[in-house]
Amino acid sequence: MKYCKEGHLMDTSWKVCPICIAPLAGWLVLLKPDGNVEKYYTLHEGKSFIGSAADCEIRILKAGLPRQQAYLSIFNGECSLVDLGNGSPIKVNNINSVKSMLIDGDVIEMGDKQFKIKLL
């Protein structure tokens, strides 16, 4: 198996990660319990699956997430998050949500972790 510097699974024959060359749209920021930044995941235009599986564009381990928890879509400056119903409910700004339009600064709870969305 081969991974790019962001951790995306790649075919061994690829020299460039097709996900990483998509236009940058923002970051999904993993927060520590005290609210400080633990890690960030880059977000690109298009549809990105979030979960613990190797085939997820945003792979998050040790957060209590199923293989595919949700997907995030960013098109024409609009960002939405859809819960796939495979794990515990997702909360956006402390409200259970199956599908949400996100704006910069929204707080998302998935699994046992909290994230903040930072959009360009």
Short mmCIF file of N, CA and C in Angstrom, two decimals:
data_model
loop_
_atom_site.label_atom_id
_atom_site.label_comp_id
_atom_site.label_asym_id
_atom_site.label_seq_id
_atom_site.Cartn_x
_atom_site.Cartn_y
_atom_site.Cartn_z
N MET A 1 0.84 -1.18 0.00
CA MET A 1 0.00 0.00 0.00
C MET A 1 0.88 1.24 0.00
N LYS A 2 0.36 2.29 -0.59
CA LYS A 2 1.08 3.54 -0.67
C LYS A 2 0.14 4.65 -0.21
N TYR A 3 0.67 5.59 0.57
CA TYR A 3 -0.10 6.73 1.07
C TYR A 3 0.62 8.02 0.70
N CYS A 4 -0.16 9.07 0.46
CA CYS A 4 0.45 10.38 0.23
C CYS A 4 0.81 11.01 1.57
N LYS A 5 1.39 12.20 1.56
CA LYS A 5 1.79 12.86 2.81
C LYS A 5 0.62 13.21 3.72
N GLU A 6 -0.60 13.31 3.14
CA GLU A 6 -1.80 13.59 3.93
C GLU A 6 -2.45 12.32 4.46
N GLY A 7 -1.95 11.15 4.02
CA GLY A 7 -2.48 9.88 4.49
C GLY A 7 -3.53 9.25 3.60
N HIS A 8 -3.74 9.79 2.38
CA HIS A 8 -4.70 9.21 1.45
C HIS A 8 -4.13 7.96 0.80
N LEU A 9 -4.95 6.93 0.70
CA LEU A 9 -4.54 5.69 0.05
C LEU A 9 -4.37 5.92 -1.44
N MET A 10 -3.24 5.49 -1.99
CA MET A 10 -2.94 5.70 -3.40
C MET A 10 -2.55 4.39 -4.06
N ASP A 11 -2.81 4.30 -5.35
CA ASP A 11 -2.31 3.19 -6.14
C ASP A 11 -0.78 3.32 -6.18
N THR A 12 -0.08 2.22 -6.15
CA THR A 12 1.39 2.27 -6.12
C THR A 12 2.00 2.88 -7.37
N SER A 13 1.23 2.92 -8.47
CA SER A 13 1.76 3.50 -9.71
C SER A 13 1.59 5.02 -9.78
N TRP A 14 0.79 5.61 -8.86
CA TRP A 14 0.54 7.05 -8.91
C TRP A 14 1.72 7.82 -8.33
N LYS A 15 2.07 8.91 -8.98
CA LYS A 15 3.12 9.78 -8.47
C LYS A 15 2.54 10.95 -7.68
N VAL A 16 1.27 11.31 -7.98
CA VAL A 16 0.62 12.44 -7.33
C VAL A 16 -0.73 11.97 -6.79
N CYS A 17 -1.08 12.42 -5.61
CA CYS A 17 -2.37 12.07 -5.00
C CYS A 17 -3.48 12.90 -5.66
N PRO A 18 -4.50 12.25 -6.24
CA PRO A 18 -5.56 13.00 -6.91
C PRO A 18 -6.42 13.83 -5.95
N ILE A 19 -6.46 13.44 -4.70
CA ILE A 19 -7.25 14.20 -3.71
C ILE A 19 -6.51 15.49 -3.35
N CYS A 20 -5.22 15.39 -3.15
CA CYS A 20 -4.43 16.55 -2.73
C CYS A 20 -4.30 17.62 -3.81
N ILE A 21 -4.47 17.27 -5.08
CA ILE A 21 -4.33 18.28 -6.12
C ILE A 21 -5.63 19.03 -6.37
N ALA A 22 -6.73 18.60 -5.74
CA ALA A 22 -7.99 19.34 -5.85
C ALA A 22 -7.83 20.67 -5.13
N PRO A 23 -8.58 21.70 -5.53
CA PRO A 23 -8.44 23.02 -4.88
C PRO A 23 -8.68 22.96 -3.37
N LEU A 24 -7.82 23.60 -2.61
CA LEU A 24 -7.95 23.67 -1.16
C LEU A 24 -9.20 24.46 -0.80
N ALA A 25 -9.99 23.92 0.14
CA ALA A 25 -11.24 24.59 0.54
C ALA A 25 -11.24 24.94 2.03
N GLY A 26 -10.35 24.33 2.82
CA GLY A 26 -10.32 24.63 4.25
C GLY A 26 -9.71 23.48 5.03
N TRP A 27 -10.09 23.42 6.33
CA TRP A 27 -9.54 22.40 7.21
C TRP A 27 -10.62 21.92 8.17
N LEU A 28 -10.51 20.65 8.55
CA LEU A 28 -11.29 20.08 9.63
C LEU A 28 -10.31 19.95 10.78
N VAL A 29 -10.54 20.69 11.85
CA VAL A 29 -9.58 20.79 12.95
C VAL A 29 -10.04 19.93 14.11
N LEU A 30 -9.22 18.95 14.48
CA LEU A 30 -9.49 18.10 15.64
C LEU A 30 -9.06 18.86 16.88
N LEU A 31 -9.99 18.98 17.84
CA LEU A 31 -9.72 19.74 19.05
C LEU A 31 -9.42 18.83 20.23
N LYS A 32 -8.51 19.27 21.08
CA LYS A 32 -8.24 18.59 22.35
C LYS A 32 -9.40 18.93 23.29
N PRO A 33 -9.54 18.18 24.39
CA PRO A 33 -10.62 18.50 25.36
C PRO A 33 -10.58 19.94 25.88
N ASP A 34 -9.39 20.55 25.92
CA ASP A 34 -9.28 21.93 26.40
C ASP A 34 -9.56 22.97 25.31
N GLY A 35 -9.88 22.51 24.08
CA GLY A 35 -10.22 23.42 22.99
C GLY A 35 -9.06 23.78 22.08
N ASN A 36 -7.84 23.38 22.45
CA ASN A 36 -6.68 23.65 21.60
C ASN A 36 -6.63 22.65 20.45
N VAL A 37 -5.85 22.98 19.43
CA VAL A 37 -5.74 22.14 18.24
C VAL A 37 -4.88 20.92 18.52
N GLU A 38 -5.41 19.74 18.16
CA GLU A 38 -4.64 18.50 18.24
C GLU A 38 -4.08 18.14 16.88
N LYS A 39 -4.90 18.27 15.83
CA LYS A 39 -4.49 17.91 14.48
C LYS A 39 -5.46 18.57 13.51
N TYR A 40 -5.02 18.75 12.27
CA TYR A 40 -5.94 19.26 11.26
C TYR A 40 -5.89 18.40 10.01
N TYR A 41 -7.01 18.35 9.31
CA TYR A 41 -7.15 17.60 8.07
C TYR A 41 -7.51 18.59 6.98
N THR A 42 -6.79 18.55 5.88
CA THR A 42 -7.08 19.47 4.78
C THR A 42 -8.36 19.05 4.07
N LEU A 43 -9.13 20.04 3.66
CA LEU A 43 -10.38 19.82 2.92
C LEU A 43 -10.21 20.36 1.52
N HIS A 44 -10.67 19.60 0.55
CA HIS A 44 -10.57 19.99 -0.84
C HIS A 44 -11.96 20.04 -1.46
N GLU A 45 -12.10 20.78 -2.56
CA GLU A 45 -13.36 20.82 -3.30
C GLU A 45 -13.77 19.39 -3.62
N GLY A 46 -15.06 19.11 -3.53
CA GLY A 46 -15.58 17.79 -3.86
C GLY A 46 -16.16 17.11 -2.65
N LYS A 47 -16.30 15.80 -2.76
CA LYS A 47 -16.92 14.97 -1.73
C LYS A 47 -15.84 14.16 -1.03
N SER A 48 -15.81 14.23 0.30
CA SER A 48 -14.81 13.52 1.09
C SER A 48 -15.50 12.68 2.16
N PHE A 49 -15.21 11.39 2.18
CA PHE A 49 -15.75 10.52 3.23
C PHE A 49 -14.90 10.64 4.48
N ILE A 50 -15.58 10.59 5.64
CA ILE A 50 -14.92 10.70 6.94
C ILE A 50 -15.16 9.39 7.69
N GLY A 51 -14.10 8.80 8.22
CA GLY A 51 -14.24 7.57 8.99
C GLY A 51 -12.88 6.99 9.31
N SER A 52 -12.89 5.74 9.77
CA SER A 52 -11.64 5.09 10.16
C SER A 52 -11.07 4.18 9.08
N ALA A 53 -11.79 3.98 7.98
CA ALA A 53 -11.34 3.09 6.92
C ALA A 53 -10.22 3.70 6.09
N ALA A 54 -9.39 2.85 5.53
CA ALA A 54 -8.27 3.31 4.71
C ALA A 54 -8.73 4.01 3.45
N ASP A 55 -9.94 3.72 2.97
CA ASP A 55 -10.42 4.35 1.74
C ASP A 55 -11.13 5.69 1.96
N CYS A 56 -11.19 6.17 3.19
CA CYS A 56 -11.79 7.49 3.48
C CYS A 56 -10.79 8.59 3.17
N GLU A 57 -11.27 9.66 2.53
CA GLU A 57 -10.41 10.80 2.23
C GLU A 57 -9.95 11.49 3.52
N ILE A 58 -10.82 11.48 4.53
CA ILE A 58 -10.46 12.03 5.84
C ILE A 58 -10.49 10.86 6.81
N ARG A 59 -9.34 10.26 7.02
CA ARG A 59 -9.24 9.07 7.86
C ARG A 59 -8.84 9.50 9.27
N ILE A 60 -9.73 9.19 10.22
CA ILE A 60 -9.51 9.60 11.60
C ILE A 60 -9.51 8.35 12.47
N LEU A 61 -8.37 8.05 13.05
CA LEU A 61 -8.23 6.88 13.91
C LEU A 61 -8.35 7.27 15.37
N LYS A 62 -8.68 6.34 16.20
CA LYS A 62 -8.76 6.52 17.66
C LYS A 62 -9.74 7.61 18.06
N ALA A 63 -10.86 7.71 17.33
CA ALA A 63 -11.88 8.71 17.67
C ALA A 63 -13.24 8.05 17.87
N GLY A 64 -13.26 6.71 17.84
CA GLY A 64 -14.53 6.01 18.01
C GLY A 64 -15.43 6.10 16.79
N LEU A 65 -14.83 6.31 15.61
CA LEU A 65 -15.62 6.42 14.39
C LEU A 65 -15.71 5.06 13.69
N PRO A 66 -16.85 4.79 13.03
CA PRO A 66 -16.95 3.58 12.23
C PRO A 66 -16.13 3.74 10.95
N ARG A 67 -16.15 2.71 10.11
CA ARG A 67 -15.39 2.77 8.85
C ARG A 67 -15.78 3.98 8.01
N GLN A 68 -17.07 4.26 7.89
CA GLN A 68 -17.56 5.47 7.21
C GLN A 68 -18.64 6.11 8.07
N GLN A 69 -18.32 7.24 8.67
CA GLN A 69 -19.24 7.95 9.56
C GLN A 69 -20.10 8.94 8.79
N ALA A 70 -19.46 9.68 7.87
CA ALA A 70 -20.16 10.77 7.20
C ALA A 70 -19.42 11.14 5.92
N TYR A 71 -20.03 12.05 5.16
CA TYR A 71 -19.27 12.65 4.06
C TYR A 71 -19.48 14.15 4.08
N LEU A 72 -18.45 14.84 3.64
CA LEU A 72 -18.43 16.29 3.58
C LEU A 72 -18.35 16.68 2.12
N SER A 73 -19.23 17.56 1.68
CA SER A 73 -19.22 18.03 0.29
C SER A 73 -18.94 19.52 0.27
N ILE A 74 -18.00 19.91 -0.58
CA ILE A 74 -17.70 21.32 -0.76
C ILE A 74 -17.72 21.61 -2.26
N PHE A 75 -18.70 22.39 -2.67
CA PHE A 75 -18.85 22.78 -4.07
C PHE A 75 -19.26 24.25 -4.13
N ASN A 76 -18.59 25.02 -4.97
CA ASN A 76 -18.93 26.43 -5.17
C ASN A 76 -19.05 27.21 -3.86
N GLY A 77 -18.15 26.93 -2.93
CA GLY A 77 -18.13 27.67 -1.68
C GLY A 77 -19.16 27.23 -0.66
N GLU A 78 -19.97 26.23 -0.95
CA GLU A 78 -20.97 25.73 0.00
C GLU A 78 -20.50 24.39 0.55
N CYS A 79 -20.62 24.24 1.86
CA CYS A 79 -20.14 23.05 2.54
C CYS A 79 -21.29 22.36 3.27
N SER A 80 -21.44 21.06 3.06
CA SER A 80 -22.47 20.31 3.76
C SER A 80 -21.86 19.03 4.34
N LEU A 81 -22.46 18.57 5.43
CA LEU A 81 -22.04 17.36 6.12
C LEU A 81 -23.24 16.43 6.22
N VAL A 82 -23.08 15.18 5.80
CA VAL A 82 -24.16 14.20 5.83
C VAL A 82 -23.73 13.01 6.67
N ASP A 83 -24.52 12.70 7.71
CA ASP A 83 -24.27 11.54 8.57
C ASP A 83 -24.76 10.30 7.84
N LEU A 84 -23.93 9.28 7.72
CA LEU A 84 -24.30 8.05 7.03
C LEU A 84 -25.03 7.06 7.94
N GLY A 85 -25.18 7.41 9.22
CA GLY A 85 -25.93 6.57 10.15
C GLY A 85 -25.22 5.31 10.59
N ASN A 86 -23.90 5.25 10.44
CA ASN A 86 -23.15 4.05 10.78
C ASN A 86 -22.59 4.07 12.20
N GLY A 87 -22.68 5.17 12.88
CA GLY A 87 -22.10 5.28 14.22
C GLY A 87 -23.01 6.09 15.11
N SER A 88 -22.43 6.66 16.15
CA SER A 88 -23.21 7.52 17.03
C SER A 88 -23.62 8.77 16.27
N PRO A 89 -24.72 9.42 16.69
CA PRO A 89 -25.19 10.61 15.96
C PRO A 89 -24.13 11.72 15.93
N ILE A 90 -24.14 12.46 14.85
CA ILE A 90 -23.27 13.62 14.70
C ILE A 90 -24.00 14.84 15.25
N LYS A 91 -23.27 15.69 15.95
CA LYS A 91 -23.83 16.95 16.44
C LYS A 91 -23.09 18.10 15.76
N VAL A 92 -23.85 19.09 15.33
CA VAL A 92 -23.28 20.32 14.79
C VAL A 92 -23.76 21.44 15.69
N ASN A 93 -22.83 22.12 16.33
CA ASN A 93 -23.14 23.18 17.29
C ASN A 93 -24.11 22.68 18.35
N ASN A 94 -23.83 21.47 18.89
CA ASN A 94 -24.59 20.83 19.97
C ASN A 94 -26.00 20.38 19.58
N ILE A 95 -26.31 20.29 18.30
CA ILE A 95 -27.63 19.84 17.84
C ILE A 95 -27.44 18.60 16.98
N ASN A 96 -28.17 17.51 17.31
CA ASN A 96 -28.09 16.30 16.49
C ASN A 96 -28.43 16.65 15.05
N SER A 97 -27.66 16.10 14.11
CA SER A 97 -27.84 16.48 12.73
C SER A 97 -27.59 15.29 11.80
N VAL A 98 -28.51 15.10 10.84
CA VAL A 98 -28.32 14.09 9.81
C VAL A 98 -27.68 14.74 8.59
N LYS A 99 -28.11 15.96 8.27
CA LYS A 99 -27.51 16.73 7.18
C LYS A 99 -27.48 18.19 7.59
N SER A 100 -26.33 18.82 7.42
CA SER A 100 -26.16 20.22 7.81
C SER A 100 -25.38 20.99 6.78
N MET A 101 -25.77 22.22 6.56
CA MET A 101 -24.94 23.16 5.82
C MET A 101 -24.00 23.76 6.86
N LEU A 102 -22.71 23.77 6.56
CA LEU A 102 -21.72 24.25 7.51
C LEU A 102 -21.17 25.60 7.09
N ILE A 103 -20.84 26.40 8.09
CA ILE A 103 -20.15 27.66 7.85
C ILE A 103 -18.87 27.67 8.68
N ASP A 104 -17.97 28.56 8.34
CA ASP A 104 -16.70 28.67 9.04
C ASP A 104 -16.93 28.82 10.54
N GLY A 105 -16.25 27.99 11.33
CA GLY A 105 -16.33 28.08 12.78
C GLY A 105 -17.31 27.12 13.42
N ASP A 106 -18.12 26.42 12.63
CA ASP A 106 -19.06 25.45 13.21
C ASP A 106 -18.28 24.37 13.95
N VAL A 107 -18.87 23.89 15.06
CA VAL A 107 -18.26 22.83 15.87
C VAL A 107 -19.03 21.54 15.62
N ILE A 108 -18.29 20.48 15.31
CA ILE A 108 -18.88 19.19 14.96
C ILE A 108 -18.40 18.15 15.97
N GLU A 109 -19.33 17.34 16.47
CA GLU A 109 -18.98 16.23 17.36
C GLU A 109 -19.24 14.93 16.62
N MET A 110 -18.19 14.13 16.45
CA MET A 110 -18.28 12.81 15.82
C MET A 110 -17.52 11.83 16.69
N GLY A 111 -18.12 10.67 16.91
CA GLY A 111 -17.47 9.69 17.78
C GLY A 111 -17.27 10.31 19.15
N ASP A 112 -16.08 10.21 19.67
CA ASP A 112 -15.81 10.81 20.98
C ASP A 112 -14.90 12.04 20.85
N LYS A 113 -14.90 12.65 19.66
CA LYS A 113 -14.04 13.82 19.41
C LYS A 113 -14.85 15.03 18.96
N GLN A 114 -14.24 16.19 19.10
CA GLN A 114 -14.83 17.45 18.68
C GLN A 114 -13.93 18.09 17.62
N PHE A 115 -14.57 18.65 16.60
CA PHE A 115 -13.86 19.26 15.48
C PHE A 115 -14.42 20.66 15.24
N LYS A 116 -13.60 21.49 14.60
CA LYS A 116 -14.06 22.80 14.15
C LYS A 116 -13.80 22.88 12.66
N ILE A 117 -14.75 23.43 11.92
CA ILE A 117 -14.59 23.58 10.47
C ILE A 117 -14.02 24.96 10.19
N LYS A 118 -12.97 25.00 9.39
CA LYS A 118 -12.36 26.27 8.96
C LYS A 118 -12.39 26.29 7.45
N LEU A 119 -13.20 27.17 6.89
CA LEU A 119 -13.36 27.24 5.44
C LEU A 119 -12.71 28.49 4.88
N LEU A 120 -12.20 28.38 3.67
CA LEU A 120 -11.59 29.55 3.00
C LEU A 120 -12.67 30.41 2.37
#
